[in-house]
Tab-separated table of C-alpha atoms and ligand atoms in Angstrom:
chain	number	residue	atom	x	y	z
A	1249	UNK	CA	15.253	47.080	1.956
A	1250	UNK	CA	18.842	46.420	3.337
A	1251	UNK	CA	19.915	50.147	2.952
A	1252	UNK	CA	18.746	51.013	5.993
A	1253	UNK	CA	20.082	48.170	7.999
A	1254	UNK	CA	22.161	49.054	10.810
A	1255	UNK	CA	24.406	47.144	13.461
A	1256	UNK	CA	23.410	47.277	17.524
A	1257	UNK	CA	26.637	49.253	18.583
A	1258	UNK	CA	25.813	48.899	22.004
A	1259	UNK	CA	25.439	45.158	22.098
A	1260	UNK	CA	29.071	45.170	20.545
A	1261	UNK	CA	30.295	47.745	22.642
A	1262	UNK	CA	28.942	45.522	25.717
A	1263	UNK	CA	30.515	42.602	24.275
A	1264	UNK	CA	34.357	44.233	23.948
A	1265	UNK	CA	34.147	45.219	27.362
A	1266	UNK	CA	33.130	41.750	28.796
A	1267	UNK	CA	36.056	40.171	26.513
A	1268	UNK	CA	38.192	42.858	28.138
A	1269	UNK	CA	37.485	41.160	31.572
A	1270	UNK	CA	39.455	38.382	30.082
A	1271	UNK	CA	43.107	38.767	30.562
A	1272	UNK	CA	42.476	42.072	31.989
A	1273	UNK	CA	45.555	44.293	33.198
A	1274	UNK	CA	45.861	46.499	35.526
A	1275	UNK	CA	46.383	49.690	33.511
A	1276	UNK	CA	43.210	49.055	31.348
A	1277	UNK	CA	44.834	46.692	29.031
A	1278	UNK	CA	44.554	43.497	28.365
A	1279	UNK	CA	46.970	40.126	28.049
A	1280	UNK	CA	45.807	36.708	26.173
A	1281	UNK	CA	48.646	36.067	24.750
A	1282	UNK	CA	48.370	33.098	22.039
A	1283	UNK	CA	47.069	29.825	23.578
A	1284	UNK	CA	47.415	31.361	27.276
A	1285	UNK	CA	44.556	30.151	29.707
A	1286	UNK	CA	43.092	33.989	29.015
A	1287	UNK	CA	43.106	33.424	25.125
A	1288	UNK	CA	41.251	29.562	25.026
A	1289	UNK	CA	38.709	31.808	27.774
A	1290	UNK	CA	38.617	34.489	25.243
A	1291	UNK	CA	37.953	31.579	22.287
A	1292	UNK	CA	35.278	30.008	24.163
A	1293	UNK	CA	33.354	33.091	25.027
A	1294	UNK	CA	33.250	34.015	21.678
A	1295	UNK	CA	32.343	30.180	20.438
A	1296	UNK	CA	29.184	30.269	23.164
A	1297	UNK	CA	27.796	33.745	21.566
A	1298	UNK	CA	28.055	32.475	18.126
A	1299	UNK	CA	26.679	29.303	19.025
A	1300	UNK	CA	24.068	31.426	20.268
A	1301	UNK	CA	23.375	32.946	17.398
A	1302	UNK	CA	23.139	30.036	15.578
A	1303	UNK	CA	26.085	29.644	13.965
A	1304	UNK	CA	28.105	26.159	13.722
A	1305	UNK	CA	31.742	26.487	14.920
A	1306	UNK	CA	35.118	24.354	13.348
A	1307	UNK	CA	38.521	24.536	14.431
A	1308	UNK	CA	41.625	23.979	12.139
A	1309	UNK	CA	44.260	22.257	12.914
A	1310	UNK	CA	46.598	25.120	13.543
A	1311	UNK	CA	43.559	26.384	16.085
A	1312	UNK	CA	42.238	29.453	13.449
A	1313	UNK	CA	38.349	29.564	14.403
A	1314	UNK	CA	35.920	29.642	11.722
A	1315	UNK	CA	32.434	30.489	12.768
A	1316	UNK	CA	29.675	30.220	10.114
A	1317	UNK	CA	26.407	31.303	9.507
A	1318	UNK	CA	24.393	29.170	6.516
A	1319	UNK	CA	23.237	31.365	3.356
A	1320	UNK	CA	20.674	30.109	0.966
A	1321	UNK	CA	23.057	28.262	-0.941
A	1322	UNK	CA	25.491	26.396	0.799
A	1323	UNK	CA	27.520	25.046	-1.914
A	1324	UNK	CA	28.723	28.609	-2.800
A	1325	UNK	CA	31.830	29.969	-1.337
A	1326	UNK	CA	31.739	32.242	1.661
A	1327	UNK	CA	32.279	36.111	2.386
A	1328	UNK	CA	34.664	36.084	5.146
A	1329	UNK	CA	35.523	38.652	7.791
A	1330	UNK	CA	37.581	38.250	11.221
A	1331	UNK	CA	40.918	39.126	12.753
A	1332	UNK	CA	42.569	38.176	16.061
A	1333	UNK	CA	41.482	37.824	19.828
A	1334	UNK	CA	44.720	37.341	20.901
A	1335	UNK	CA	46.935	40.222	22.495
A	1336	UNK	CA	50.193	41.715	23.477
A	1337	UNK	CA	51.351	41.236	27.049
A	1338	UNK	CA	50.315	44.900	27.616
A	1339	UNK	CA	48.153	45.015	24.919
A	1340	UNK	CA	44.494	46.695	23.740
A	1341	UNK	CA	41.014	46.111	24.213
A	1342	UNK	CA	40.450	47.026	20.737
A	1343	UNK	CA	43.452	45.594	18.644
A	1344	UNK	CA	41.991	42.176	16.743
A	1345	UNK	CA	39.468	41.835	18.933
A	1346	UNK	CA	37.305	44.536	17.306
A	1347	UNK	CA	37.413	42.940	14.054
A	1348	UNK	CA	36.018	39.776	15.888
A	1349	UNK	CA	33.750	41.273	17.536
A	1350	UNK	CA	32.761	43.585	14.458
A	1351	UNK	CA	32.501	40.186	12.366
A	1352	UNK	CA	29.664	39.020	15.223
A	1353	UNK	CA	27.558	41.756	15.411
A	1354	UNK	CA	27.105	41.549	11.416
A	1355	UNK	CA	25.917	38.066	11.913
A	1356	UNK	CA	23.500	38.896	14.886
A	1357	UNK	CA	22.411	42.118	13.081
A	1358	UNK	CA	21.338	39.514	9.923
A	1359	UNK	CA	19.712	37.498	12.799
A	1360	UNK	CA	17.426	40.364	14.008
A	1361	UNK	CA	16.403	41.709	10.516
A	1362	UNK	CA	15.643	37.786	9.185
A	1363	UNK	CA	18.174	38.312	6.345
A	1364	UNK	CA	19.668	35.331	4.994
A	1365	UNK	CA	22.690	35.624	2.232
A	1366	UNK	CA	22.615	33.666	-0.479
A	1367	UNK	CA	26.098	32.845	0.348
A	1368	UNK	CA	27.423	31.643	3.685
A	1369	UNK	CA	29.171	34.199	6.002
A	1370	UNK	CA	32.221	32.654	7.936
A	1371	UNK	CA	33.797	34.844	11.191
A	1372	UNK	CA	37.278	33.475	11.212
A	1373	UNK	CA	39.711	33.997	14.539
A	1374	UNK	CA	43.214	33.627	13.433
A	1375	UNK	CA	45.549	32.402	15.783
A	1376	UNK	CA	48.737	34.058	17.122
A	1377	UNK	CA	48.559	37.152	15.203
A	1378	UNK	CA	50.820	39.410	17.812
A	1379	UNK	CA	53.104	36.797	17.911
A	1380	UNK	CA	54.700	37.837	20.960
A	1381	UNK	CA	54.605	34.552	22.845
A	1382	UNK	CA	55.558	32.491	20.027
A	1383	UNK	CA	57.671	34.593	17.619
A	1384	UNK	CA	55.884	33.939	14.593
A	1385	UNK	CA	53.672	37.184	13.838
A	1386	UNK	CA	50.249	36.340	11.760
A	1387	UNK	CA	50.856	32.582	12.446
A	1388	UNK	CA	47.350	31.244	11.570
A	1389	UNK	CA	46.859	32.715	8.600
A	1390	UNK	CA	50.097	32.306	7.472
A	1391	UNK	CA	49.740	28.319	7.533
A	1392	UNK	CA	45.977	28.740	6.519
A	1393	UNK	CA	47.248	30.798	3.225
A	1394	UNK	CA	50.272	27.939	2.547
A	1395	UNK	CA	52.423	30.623	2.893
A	1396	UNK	CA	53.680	28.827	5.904
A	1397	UNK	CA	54.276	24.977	6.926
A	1398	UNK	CA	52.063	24.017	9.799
A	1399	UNK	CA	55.353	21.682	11.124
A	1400	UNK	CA	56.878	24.944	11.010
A	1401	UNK	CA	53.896	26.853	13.506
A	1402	UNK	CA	53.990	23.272	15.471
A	1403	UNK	CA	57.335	23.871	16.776
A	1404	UNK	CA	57.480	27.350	17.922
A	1405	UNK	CA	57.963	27.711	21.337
A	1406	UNK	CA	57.303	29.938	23.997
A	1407	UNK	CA	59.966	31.389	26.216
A	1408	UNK	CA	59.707	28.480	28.583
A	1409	UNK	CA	59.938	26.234	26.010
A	1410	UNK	CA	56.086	25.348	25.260
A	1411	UNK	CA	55.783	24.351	22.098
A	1412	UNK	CA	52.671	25.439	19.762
A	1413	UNK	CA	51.281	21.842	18.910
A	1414	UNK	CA	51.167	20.615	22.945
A	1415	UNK	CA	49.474	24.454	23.558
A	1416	UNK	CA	46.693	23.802	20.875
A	1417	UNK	CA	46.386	19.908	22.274
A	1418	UNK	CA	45.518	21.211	25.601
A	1419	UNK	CA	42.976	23.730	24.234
A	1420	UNK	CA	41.429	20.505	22.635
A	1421	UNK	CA	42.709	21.555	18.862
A	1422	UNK	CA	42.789	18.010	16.818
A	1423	UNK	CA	46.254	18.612	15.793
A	1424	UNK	CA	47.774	17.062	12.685
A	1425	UNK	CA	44.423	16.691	11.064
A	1426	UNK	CA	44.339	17.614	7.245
A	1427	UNK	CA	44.387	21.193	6.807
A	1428	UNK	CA	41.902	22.300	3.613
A	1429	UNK	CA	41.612	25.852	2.740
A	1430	UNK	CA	37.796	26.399	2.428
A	1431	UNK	CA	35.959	28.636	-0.721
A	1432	UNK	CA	36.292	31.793	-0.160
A	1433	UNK	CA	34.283	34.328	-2.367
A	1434	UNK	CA	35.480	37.871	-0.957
A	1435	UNK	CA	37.308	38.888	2.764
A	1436	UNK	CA	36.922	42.394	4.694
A	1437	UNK	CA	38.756	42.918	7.920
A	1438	UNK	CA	38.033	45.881	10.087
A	1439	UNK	CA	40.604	46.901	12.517
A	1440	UNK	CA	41.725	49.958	14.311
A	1441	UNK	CA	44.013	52.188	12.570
A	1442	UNK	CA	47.032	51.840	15.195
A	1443	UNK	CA	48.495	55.333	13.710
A	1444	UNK	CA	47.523	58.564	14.230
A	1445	UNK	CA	46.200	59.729	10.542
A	1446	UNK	CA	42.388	59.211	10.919
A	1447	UNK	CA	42.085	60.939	13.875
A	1448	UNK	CA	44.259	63.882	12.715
A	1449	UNK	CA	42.344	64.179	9.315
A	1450	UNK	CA	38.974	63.946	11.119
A	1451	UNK	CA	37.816	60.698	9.274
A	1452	UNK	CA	35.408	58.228	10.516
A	1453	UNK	CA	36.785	55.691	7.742
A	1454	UNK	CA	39.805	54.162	6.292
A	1455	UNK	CA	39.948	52.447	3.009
A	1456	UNK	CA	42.476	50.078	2.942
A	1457	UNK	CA	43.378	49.469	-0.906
A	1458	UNK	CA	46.793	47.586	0.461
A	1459	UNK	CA	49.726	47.600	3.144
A	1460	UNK	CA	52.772	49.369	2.325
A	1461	UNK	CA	56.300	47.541	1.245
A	1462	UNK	CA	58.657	46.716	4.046
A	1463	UNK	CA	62.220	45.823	4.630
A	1464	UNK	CA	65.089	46.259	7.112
A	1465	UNK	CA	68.744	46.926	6.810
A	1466	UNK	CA	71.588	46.620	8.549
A	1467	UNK	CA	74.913	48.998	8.011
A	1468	UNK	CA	78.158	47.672	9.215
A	1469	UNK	CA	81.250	50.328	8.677
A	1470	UNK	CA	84.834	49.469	10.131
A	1471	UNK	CA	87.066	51.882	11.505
A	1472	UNK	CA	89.657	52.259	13.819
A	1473	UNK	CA	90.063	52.846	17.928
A	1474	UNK	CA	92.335	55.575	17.964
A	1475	UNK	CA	92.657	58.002	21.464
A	1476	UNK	CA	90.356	61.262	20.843
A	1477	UNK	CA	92.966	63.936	21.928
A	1478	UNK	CA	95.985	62.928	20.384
A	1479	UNK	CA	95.297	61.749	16.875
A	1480	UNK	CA	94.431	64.755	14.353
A	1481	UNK	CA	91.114	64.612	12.524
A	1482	UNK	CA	92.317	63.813	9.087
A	1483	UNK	CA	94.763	61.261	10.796
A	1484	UNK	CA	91.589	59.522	11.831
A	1485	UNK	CA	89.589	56.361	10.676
A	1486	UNK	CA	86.522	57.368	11.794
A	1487	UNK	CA	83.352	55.205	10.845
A	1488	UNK	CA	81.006	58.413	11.940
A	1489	UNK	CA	81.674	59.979	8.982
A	1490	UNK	CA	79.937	57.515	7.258
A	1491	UNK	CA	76.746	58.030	9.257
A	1492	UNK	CA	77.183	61.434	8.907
A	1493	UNK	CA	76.700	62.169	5.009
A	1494	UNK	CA	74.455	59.218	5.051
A	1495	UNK	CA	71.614	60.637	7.567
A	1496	UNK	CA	70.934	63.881	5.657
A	1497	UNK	CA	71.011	62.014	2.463
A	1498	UNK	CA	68.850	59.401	3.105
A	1499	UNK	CA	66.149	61.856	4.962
A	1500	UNK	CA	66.733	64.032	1.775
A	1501	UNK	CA	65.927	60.810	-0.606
A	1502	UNK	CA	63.307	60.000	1.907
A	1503	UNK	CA	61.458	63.134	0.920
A	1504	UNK	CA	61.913	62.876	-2.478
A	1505	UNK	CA	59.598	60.129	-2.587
A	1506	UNK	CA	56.484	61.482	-0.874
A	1507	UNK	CA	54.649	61.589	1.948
A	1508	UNK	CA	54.288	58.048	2.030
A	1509	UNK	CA	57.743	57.016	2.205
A	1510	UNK	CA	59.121	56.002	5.672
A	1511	UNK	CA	62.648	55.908	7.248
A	1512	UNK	CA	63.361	54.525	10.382
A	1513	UNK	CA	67.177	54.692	11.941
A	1514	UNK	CA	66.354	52.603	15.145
A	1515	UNK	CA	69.512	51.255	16.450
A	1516	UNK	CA	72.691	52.755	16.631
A	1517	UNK	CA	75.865	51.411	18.322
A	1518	UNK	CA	79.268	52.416	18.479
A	1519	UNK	CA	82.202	49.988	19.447
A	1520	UNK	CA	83.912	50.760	22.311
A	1521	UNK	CA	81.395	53.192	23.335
A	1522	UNK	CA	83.551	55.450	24.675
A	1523	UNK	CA	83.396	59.015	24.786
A	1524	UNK	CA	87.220	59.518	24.697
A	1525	UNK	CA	87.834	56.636	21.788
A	1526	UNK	CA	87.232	57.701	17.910
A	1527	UNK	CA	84.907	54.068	17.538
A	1528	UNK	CA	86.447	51.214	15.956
A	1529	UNK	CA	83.343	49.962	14.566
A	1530	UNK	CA	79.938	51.194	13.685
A	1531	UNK	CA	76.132	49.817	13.368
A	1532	UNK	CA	72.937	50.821	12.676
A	1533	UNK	CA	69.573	49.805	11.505
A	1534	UNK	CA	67.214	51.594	8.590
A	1535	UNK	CA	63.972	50.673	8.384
A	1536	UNK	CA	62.525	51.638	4.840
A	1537	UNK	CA	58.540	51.358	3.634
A	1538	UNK	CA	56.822	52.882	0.742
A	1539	UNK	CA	53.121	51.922	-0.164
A	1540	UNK	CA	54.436	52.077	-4.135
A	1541	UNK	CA	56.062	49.084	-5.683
A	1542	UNK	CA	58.742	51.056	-7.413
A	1543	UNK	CA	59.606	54.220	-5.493
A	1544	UNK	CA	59.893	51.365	-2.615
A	1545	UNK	CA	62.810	49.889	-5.006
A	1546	UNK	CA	64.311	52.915	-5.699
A	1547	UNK	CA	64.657	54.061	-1.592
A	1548	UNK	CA	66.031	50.413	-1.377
A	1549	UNK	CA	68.448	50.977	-4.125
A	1550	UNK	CA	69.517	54.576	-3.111
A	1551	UNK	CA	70.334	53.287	0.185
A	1552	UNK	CA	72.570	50.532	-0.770
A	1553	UNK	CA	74.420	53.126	-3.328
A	1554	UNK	CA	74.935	56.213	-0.185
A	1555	UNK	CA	76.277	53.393	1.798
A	1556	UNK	CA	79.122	52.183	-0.910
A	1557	UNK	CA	79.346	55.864	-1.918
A	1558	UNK	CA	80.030	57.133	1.587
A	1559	UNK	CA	82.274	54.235	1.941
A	1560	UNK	CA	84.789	54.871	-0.586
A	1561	UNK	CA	84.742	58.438	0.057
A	1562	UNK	CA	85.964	57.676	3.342
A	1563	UNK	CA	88.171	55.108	2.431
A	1564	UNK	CA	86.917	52.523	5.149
A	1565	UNK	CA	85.227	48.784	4.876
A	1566	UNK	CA	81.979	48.294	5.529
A	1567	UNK	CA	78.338	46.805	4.399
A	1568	UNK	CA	74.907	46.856	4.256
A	1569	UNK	CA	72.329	44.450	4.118
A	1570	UNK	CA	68.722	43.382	4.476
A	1571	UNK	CA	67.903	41.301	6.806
A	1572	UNK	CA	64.168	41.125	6.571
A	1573	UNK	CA	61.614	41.799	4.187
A	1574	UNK	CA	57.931	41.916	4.034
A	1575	UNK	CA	56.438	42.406	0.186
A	1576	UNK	CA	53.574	45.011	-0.119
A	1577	UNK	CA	50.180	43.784	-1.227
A	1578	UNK	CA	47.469	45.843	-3.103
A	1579	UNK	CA	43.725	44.696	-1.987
A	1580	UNK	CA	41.583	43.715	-4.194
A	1581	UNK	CA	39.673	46.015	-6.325
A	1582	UNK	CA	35.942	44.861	-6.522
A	1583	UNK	CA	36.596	44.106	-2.397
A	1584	UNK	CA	38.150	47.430	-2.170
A	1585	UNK	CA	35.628	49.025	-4.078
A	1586	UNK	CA	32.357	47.090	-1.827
A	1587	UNK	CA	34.081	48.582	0.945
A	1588	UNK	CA	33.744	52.286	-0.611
A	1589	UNK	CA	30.240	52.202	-1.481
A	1590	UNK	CA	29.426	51.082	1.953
A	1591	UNK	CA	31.165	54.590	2.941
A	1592	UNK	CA	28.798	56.781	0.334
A	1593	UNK	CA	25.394	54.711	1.175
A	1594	UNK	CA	26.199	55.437	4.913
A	1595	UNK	CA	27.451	58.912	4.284
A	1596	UNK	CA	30.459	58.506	5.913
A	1597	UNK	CA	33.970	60.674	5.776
A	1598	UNK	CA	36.990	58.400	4.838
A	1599	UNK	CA	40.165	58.215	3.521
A	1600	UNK	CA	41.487	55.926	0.961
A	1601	UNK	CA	45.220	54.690	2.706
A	1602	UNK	CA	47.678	52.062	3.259
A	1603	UNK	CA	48.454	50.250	6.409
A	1604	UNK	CA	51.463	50.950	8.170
A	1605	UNK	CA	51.131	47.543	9.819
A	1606	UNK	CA	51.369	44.093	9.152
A	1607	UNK	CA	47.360	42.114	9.577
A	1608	UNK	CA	46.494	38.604	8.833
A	1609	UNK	CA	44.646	39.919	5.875
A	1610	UNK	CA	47.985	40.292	3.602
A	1611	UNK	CA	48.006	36.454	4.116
A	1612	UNK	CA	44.647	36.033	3.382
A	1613	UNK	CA	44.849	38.470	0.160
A	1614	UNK	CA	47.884	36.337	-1.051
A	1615	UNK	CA	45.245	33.460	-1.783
A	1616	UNK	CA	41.647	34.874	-2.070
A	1617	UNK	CA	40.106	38.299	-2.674
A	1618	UNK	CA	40.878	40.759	0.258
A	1619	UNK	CA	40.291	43.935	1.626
A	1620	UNK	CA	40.286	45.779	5.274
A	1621	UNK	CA	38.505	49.214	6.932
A	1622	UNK	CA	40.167	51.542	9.462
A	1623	UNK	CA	38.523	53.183	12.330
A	1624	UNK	CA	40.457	55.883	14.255
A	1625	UNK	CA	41.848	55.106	17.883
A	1626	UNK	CA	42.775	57.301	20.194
A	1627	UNK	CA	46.243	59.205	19.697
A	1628	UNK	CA	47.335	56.863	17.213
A	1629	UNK	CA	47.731	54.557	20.228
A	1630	UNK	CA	47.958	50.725	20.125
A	1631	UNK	CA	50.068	47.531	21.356
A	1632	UNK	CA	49.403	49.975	24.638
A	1633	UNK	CA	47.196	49.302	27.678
A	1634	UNK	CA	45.886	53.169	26.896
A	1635	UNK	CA	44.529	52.040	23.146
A	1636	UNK	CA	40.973	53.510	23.214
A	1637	UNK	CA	38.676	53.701	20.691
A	1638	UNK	CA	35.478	55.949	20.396
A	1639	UNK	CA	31.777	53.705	20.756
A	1640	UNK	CA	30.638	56.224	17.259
A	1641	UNK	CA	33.409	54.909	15.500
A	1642	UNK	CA	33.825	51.292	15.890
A	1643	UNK	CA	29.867	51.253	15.069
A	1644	UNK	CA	30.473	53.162	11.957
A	1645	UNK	CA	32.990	50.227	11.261
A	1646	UNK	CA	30.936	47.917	11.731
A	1647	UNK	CA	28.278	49.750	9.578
A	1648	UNK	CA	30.359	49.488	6.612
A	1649	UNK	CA	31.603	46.303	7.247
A	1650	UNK	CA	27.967	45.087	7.578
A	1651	UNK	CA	26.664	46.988	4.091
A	1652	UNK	CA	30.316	45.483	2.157
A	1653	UNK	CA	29.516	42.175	3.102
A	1654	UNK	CA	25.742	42.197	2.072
A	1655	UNK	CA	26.706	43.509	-1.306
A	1656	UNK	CA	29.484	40.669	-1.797
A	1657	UNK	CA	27.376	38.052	0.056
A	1658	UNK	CA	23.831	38.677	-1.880
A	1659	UNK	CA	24.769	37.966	-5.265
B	209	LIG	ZN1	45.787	43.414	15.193
């Protein structure tokens, strides 16, 4: 009888706009930044409409909401769902917040139809995902998973010096209270794509089954200032030529490992700077993902060996190294796998993928069963006042988030 079940999209559509109000920008946007006046508004908005719908509401001591609605038996762990409500300066309407929003409208939806789960459904607001006021991206989870001391979180500090703990004391957070990770049977995030894939493909759905390998490098390669008319080419210490049989050989290697496999040469600087000087020093950045564990590796590893290679060919110093790294994770299967028979019973068209993009559910996966959904936005846009998302799709979301979390929350 819960086949043909379906969530109000209207009544969530109605509700992102009215969170939109809060913090909203000029442009279409919106800013509630982490702990900002607009993001405790934001938190108590959404507190008084879950209230509302009769679910009780506790606060962690790092200020991650969890909003719960009872099942028939209350000793059993919960299925989980949520994401963020707080936003880049010039951020979304849609980014987080849908997932929050998405997470509400599956408990009202159970309200309406007079279905109760035998296990207790929990909406859970991280806090500081964007991490753009305090620089700690994913912050709530992070401490919420162990994966990150909450001393640590407490002593961020915004740009004028506000610290995290005094920001969650004035939005009445009990901080320094014990911090225990509750039962958790199965989570599903929804969240807009933030890439352009869906869209192009003409899918409704994404099937997250992880979120790709990350890391970021940093090439250093020394030459020598030397006047450009002057000095002859092969009288030269030139640190270009390094860059120069590295970028088509890393774009080559790039290739060879599939569609999937990203490079990223985002910063490059030349010392002096000067047109007329052969540059004394070079650097630049490569950003490398792959979804796969081991072709991941190998990009890693073929980039460290171009680097020495082009090096000694050249005959100048240099070195490369990462200086941040963010470990894949693969969802898990039986979540995963909720999440695509949701898709077939609703007869939707999807796409099984990997996100390009960090989300608070990697922390979450790192500790209990995890999985997230896609829905397209507009252009690929997001961390943009312009992010727009289509009413169809965010309620097909929300379908399938709705029909996954009655098949993990039933039995
Ligand atoms: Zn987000």
């Amino acid at each position: 009888m819960t086949k043909a079940l379906r969530v109000n999209g209207d009544r969530m559509w109605s509700r992102l706009m009215q969170m939109a109000q809060i913090g909203a920008t000029a442009h279409g946007g919106c800013n509630r930044q982490a702990l900002t006046d607009g993001d405790i508004a934001g938190r108590n908005l959404l507190s008084s409409w879950a209230q509302a719908a009769g679910c009780a509401v506790r606060v962690d001591a790092v200020g991650n909401m969890f909003l719960r609605r009872a099942g028939r038996d209350e000793t059993l762990p919960v299925v989980m769902t949520g994401s963020h409500l707080d936003t880049q300066p010039t951020g979304g309407k849609f980014d987080g917040v849908y997932g929050v929003l998405a997470g509400l409208e599956v408990i009202e939806s159970l309200n309406d139809h007079r279905i109760t789960t035998l296990h207790p459904i929990e909406l859970s607001v991280w806090c500081n995902e964007e991490g753009s006021r305090f620089p700690m991206a994913m912050m709530g989870s992070a401490v919420w998973s162990g994966r990150l001391p909450i001393d640590t979180a407490y002593a961020l500090t915004d740009r004028q010096g506000i610290s995290v703990r005094s920001e969650l004391e004035r939005a009445g957070v009990s901080t320094g209270a014990p911090l225990s990770r509750q039962a958790v049977k199965a989570s599903i995030e929804v969240h807009i794509e933030q890439g352009p894939v869906l869209e192009q493909t003409r899918k409704t759905i994404g099937i997250v089954t992880g979120v790709q390998h990350m890391s970021r490098h940093e090439v250093i390669v020394e030459g020598q200032e030397a006047h450009a008319g002057p000095t002859p080419m092969d009288m030269r210490r030139d640190p270009i030529r390094v860059l120069s049989d590295l970028l088509p050989a890393l774009y080559t290697a790039t290739e060879r490992h599939g569609p999937d496999a990203r490079i990223t040469f985002g910063f490059i600087e030349t010392l002096p700077g000067s047109p007329n000087t052969v540059p004394g020093r070079l650097r630049f950045t490569v950003d490398i993902r792959h979804p796969d564990a081991k072709r991941y590796a190998a990009l890693r590893q073929e980039l460290d060996q171009l680097v020495r290679a082009a090096l000694v060919r050249h005959s100048l110093a240099g070195d490369v190294r990462c200086v941040w790294e963010a470990p894949g994770v693969s969802f898990d299967p039986v979540c995963v796998d909720a999440v695509r028979r949701a898709v077939n019973d609703l007869g939707l068209d999807s796409l099984e993928m990997v996100s390009g993009a960090g989300h608070d559910s990697c922390n979450v996966s790192a500790v209990v069963p995890a999985a997230m959904v896609f829905v397209p936005c507009a252009g690929g846009l997001s961390h943009n006042e312009a992010e727009s998302a289509a009413a169809g799709d965010l309620t097909a979301g929300a379908n399938v988030l709705l029909h996954a979390m009655l098949q993990l929350a039933m039995r």
